[in-house]
XYZ file of N, CA and C in Angstrom:
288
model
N 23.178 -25.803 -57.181
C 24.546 -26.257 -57.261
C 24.971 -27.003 -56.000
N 24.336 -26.637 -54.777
C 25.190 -27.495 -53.702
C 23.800 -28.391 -52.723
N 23.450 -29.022 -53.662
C 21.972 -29.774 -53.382
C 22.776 -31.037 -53.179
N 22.713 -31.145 -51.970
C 23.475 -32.792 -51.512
C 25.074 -32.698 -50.871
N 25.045 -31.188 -51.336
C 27.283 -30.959 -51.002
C 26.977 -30.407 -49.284
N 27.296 -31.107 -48.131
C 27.981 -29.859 -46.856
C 28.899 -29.581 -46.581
N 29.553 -30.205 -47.456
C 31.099 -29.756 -47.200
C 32.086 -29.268 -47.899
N 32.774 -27.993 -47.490
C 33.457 -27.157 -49.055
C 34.875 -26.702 -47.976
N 35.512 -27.124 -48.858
C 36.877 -26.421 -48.609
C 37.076 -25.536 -49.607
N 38.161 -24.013 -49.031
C 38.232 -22.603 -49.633
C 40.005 -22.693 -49.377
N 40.283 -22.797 -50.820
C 41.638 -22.470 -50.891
C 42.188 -20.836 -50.626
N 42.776 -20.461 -49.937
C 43.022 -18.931 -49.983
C 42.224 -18.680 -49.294
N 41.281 -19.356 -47.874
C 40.157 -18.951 -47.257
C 40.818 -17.448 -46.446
N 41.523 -17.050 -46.528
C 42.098 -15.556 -45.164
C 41.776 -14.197 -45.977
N 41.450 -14.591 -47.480
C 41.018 -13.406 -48.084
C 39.675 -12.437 -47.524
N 39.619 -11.470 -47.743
C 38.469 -10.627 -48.054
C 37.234 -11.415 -48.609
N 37.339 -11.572 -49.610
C 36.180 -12.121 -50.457
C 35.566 -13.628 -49.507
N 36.909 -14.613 -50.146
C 36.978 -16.153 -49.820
C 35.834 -15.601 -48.390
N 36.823 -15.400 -46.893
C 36.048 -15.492 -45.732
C 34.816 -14.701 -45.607
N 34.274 -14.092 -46.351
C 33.244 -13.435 -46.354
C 32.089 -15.007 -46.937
N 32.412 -15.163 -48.002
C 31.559 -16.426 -48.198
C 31.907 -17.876 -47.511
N 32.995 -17.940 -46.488
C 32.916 -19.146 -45.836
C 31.793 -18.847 -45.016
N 32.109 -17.642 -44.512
C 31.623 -17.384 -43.216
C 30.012 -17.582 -43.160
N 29.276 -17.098 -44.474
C 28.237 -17.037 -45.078
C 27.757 -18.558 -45.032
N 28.680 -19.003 -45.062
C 28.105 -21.041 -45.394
C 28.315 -21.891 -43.890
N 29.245 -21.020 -43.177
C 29.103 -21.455 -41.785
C 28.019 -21.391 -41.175
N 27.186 -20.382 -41.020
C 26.120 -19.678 -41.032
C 24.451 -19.973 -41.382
N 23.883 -21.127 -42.520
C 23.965 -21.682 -43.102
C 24.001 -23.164 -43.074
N 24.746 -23.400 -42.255
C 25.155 -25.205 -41.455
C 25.871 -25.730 -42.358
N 26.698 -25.094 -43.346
C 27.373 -26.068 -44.092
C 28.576 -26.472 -43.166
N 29.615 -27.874 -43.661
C 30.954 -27.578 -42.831
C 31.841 -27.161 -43.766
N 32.316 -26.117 -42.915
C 33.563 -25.256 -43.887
C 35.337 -25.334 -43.464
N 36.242 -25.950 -44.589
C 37.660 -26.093 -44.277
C 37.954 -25.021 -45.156
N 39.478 -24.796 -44.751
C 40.362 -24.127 -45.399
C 41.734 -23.749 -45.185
N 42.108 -23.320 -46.475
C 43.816 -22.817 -46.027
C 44.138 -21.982 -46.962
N 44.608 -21.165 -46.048
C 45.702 -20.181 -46.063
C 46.968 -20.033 -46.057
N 48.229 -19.302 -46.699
C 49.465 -18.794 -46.693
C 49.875 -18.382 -45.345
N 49.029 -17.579 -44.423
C 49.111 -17.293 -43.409
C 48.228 -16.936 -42.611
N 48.561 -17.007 -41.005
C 47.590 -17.103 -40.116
C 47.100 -15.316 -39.917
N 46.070 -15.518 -39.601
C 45.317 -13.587 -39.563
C 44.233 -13.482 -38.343
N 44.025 -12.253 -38.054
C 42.608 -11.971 -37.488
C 41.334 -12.737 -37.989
N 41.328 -12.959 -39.550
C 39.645 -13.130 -40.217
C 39.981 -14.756 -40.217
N 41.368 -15.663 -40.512
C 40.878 -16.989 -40.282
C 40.856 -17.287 -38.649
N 41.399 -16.668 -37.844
C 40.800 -16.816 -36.402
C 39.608 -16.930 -36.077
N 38.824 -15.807 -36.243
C 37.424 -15.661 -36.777
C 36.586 -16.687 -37.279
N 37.110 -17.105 -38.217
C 36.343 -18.118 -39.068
C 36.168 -19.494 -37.813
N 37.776 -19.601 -37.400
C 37.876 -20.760 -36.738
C 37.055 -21.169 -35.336
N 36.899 -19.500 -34.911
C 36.068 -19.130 -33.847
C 34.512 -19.716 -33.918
N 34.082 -19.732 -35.320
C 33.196 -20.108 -36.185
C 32.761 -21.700 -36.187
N 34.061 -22.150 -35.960
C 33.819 -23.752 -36.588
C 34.574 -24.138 -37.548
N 34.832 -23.131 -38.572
C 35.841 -23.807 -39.647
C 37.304 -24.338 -39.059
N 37.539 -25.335 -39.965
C 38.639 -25.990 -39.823
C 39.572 -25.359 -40.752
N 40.820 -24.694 -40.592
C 42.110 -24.437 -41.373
C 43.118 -24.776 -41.103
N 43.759 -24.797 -42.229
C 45.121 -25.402 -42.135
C 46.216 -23.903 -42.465
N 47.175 -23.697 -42.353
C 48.149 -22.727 -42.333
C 49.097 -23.515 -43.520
N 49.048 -23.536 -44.560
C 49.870 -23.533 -45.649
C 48.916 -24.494 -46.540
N 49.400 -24.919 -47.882
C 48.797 -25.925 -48.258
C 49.445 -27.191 -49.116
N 48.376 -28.509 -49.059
C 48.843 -29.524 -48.776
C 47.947 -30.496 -49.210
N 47.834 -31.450 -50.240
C 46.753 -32.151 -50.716
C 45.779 -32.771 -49.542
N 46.550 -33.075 -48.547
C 45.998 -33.844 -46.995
C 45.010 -32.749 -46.399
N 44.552 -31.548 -47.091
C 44.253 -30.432 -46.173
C 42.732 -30.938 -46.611
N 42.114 -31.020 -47.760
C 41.281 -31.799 -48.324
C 40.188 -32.080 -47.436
N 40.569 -33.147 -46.550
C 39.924 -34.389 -46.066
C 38.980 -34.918 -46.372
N 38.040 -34.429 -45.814
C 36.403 -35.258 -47.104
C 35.543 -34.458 -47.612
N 36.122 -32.887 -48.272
C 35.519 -32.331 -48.666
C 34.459 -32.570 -49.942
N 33.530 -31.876 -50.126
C 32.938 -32.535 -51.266
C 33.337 -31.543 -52.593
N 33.709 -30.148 -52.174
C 33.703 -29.063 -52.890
C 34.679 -28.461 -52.942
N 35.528 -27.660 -54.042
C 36.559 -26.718 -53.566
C 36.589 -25.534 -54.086
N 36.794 -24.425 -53.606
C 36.369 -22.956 -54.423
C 37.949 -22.542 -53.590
N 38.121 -21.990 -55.215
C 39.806 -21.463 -54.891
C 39.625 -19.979 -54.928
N 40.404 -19.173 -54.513
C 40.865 -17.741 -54.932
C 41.122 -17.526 -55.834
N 41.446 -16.423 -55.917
C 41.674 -15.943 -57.663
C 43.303 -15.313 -57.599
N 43.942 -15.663 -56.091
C 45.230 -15.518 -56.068
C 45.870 -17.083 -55.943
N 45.261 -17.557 -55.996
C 45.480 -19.660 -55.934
C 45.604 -20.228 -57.660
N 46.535 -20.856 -57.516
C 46.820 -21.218 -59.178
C 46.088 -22.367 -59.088
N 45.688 -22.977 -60.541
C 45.232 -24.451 -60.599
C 46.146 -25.737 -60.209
N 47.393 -25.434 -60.383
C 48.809 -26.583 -59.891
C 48.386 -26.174 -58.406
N 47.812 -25.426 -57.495
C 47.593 -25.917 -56.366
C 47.909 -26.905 -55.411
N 48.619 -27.431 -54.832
C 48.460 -28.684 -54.490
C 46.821 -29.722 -53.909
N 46.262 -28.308 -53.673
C 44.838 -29.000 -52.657
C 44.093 -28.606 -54.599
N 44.385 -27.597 -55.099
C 43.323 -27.702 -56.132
C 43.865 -29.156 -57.274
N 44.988 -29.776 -57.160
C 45.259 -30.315 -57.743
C 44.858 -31.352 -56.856
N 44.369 -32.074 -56.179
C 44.469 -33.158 -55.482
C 42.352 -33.323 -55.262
N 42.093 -32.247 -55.325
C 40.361 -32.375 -56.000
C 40.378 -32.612 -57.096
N 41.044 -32.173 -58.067
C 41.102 -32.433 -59.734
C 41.004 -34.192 -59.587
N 42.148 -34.255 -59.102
C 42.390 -36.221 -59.229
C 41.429 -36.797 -58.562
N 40.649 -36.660 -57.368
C 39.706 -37.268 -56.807
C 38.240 -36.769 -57.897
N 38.267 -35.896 -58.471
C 36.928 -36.006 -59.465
C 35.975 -35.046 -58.792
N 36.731 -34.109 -57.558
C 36.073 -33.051 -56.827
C 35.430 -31.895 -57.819
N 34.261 -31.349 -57.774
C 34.419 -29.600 -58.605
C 35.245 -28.624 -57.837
N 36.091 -27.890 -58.760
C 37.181 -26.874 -58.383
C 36.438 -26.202 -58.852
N 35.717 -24.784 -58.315
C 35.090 -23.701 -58.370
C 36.077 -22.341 -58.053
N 36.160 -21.453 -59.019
C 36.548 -20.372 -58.865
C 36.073 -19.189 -57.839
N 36.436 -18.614 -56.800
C 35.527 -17.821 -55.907
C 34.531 -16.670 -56.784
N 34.982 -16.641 -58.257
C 34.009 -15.827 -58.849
C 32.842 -16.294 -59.231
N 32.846 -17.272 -59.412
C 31.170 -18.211 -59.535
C 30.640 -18.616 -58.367
């Protein structure tokens, strides 16, 4: 599935789950963005990492991702999941 992708943005990245598998792809050498509702200990962490986050969300949060894996607390009207939809991005559910 990600044969040619390094770059994935994680909607809802401050979760449990989400930062457990950014962190996993940081790790890995992928480049990893994301955003969150709010700032925490685990996206500090991440950022400590290398990932790039943004603190709310915003179609611009994007940038040249190739990939997007949302939460399962992130609706599809999203603004960032809606703004991969229109660019022709895959929106991946964090359960797959």
């Amino acid at each position: 599935m990600f044969r040619g992708i390094s770059r994935i943005h994680f909607v809802g990245i401050g979760g449990i789950g989400m930062s457990g598998i950014a962190e996993l792809l940081i790790n890995l050498r992928f480049t990893v963005s994301g955003s969150d509702v709010a700032d925490s200990d685990t996206v500090a962490r991440l950022r400590s990492l290398g990932a790039r986050i943004n603190i709310g969300h915003s179609a611009e949060n994007l940038g040249d991702a190739q990939v997007v894996v949302y939460s399962s607390a992130v609706s599809l009207d999203n603004p960032e999941c809606a703004a991969a939809k229109a660019r022709c991005l895959p929106v991946i559910p964090r359960a797959e």
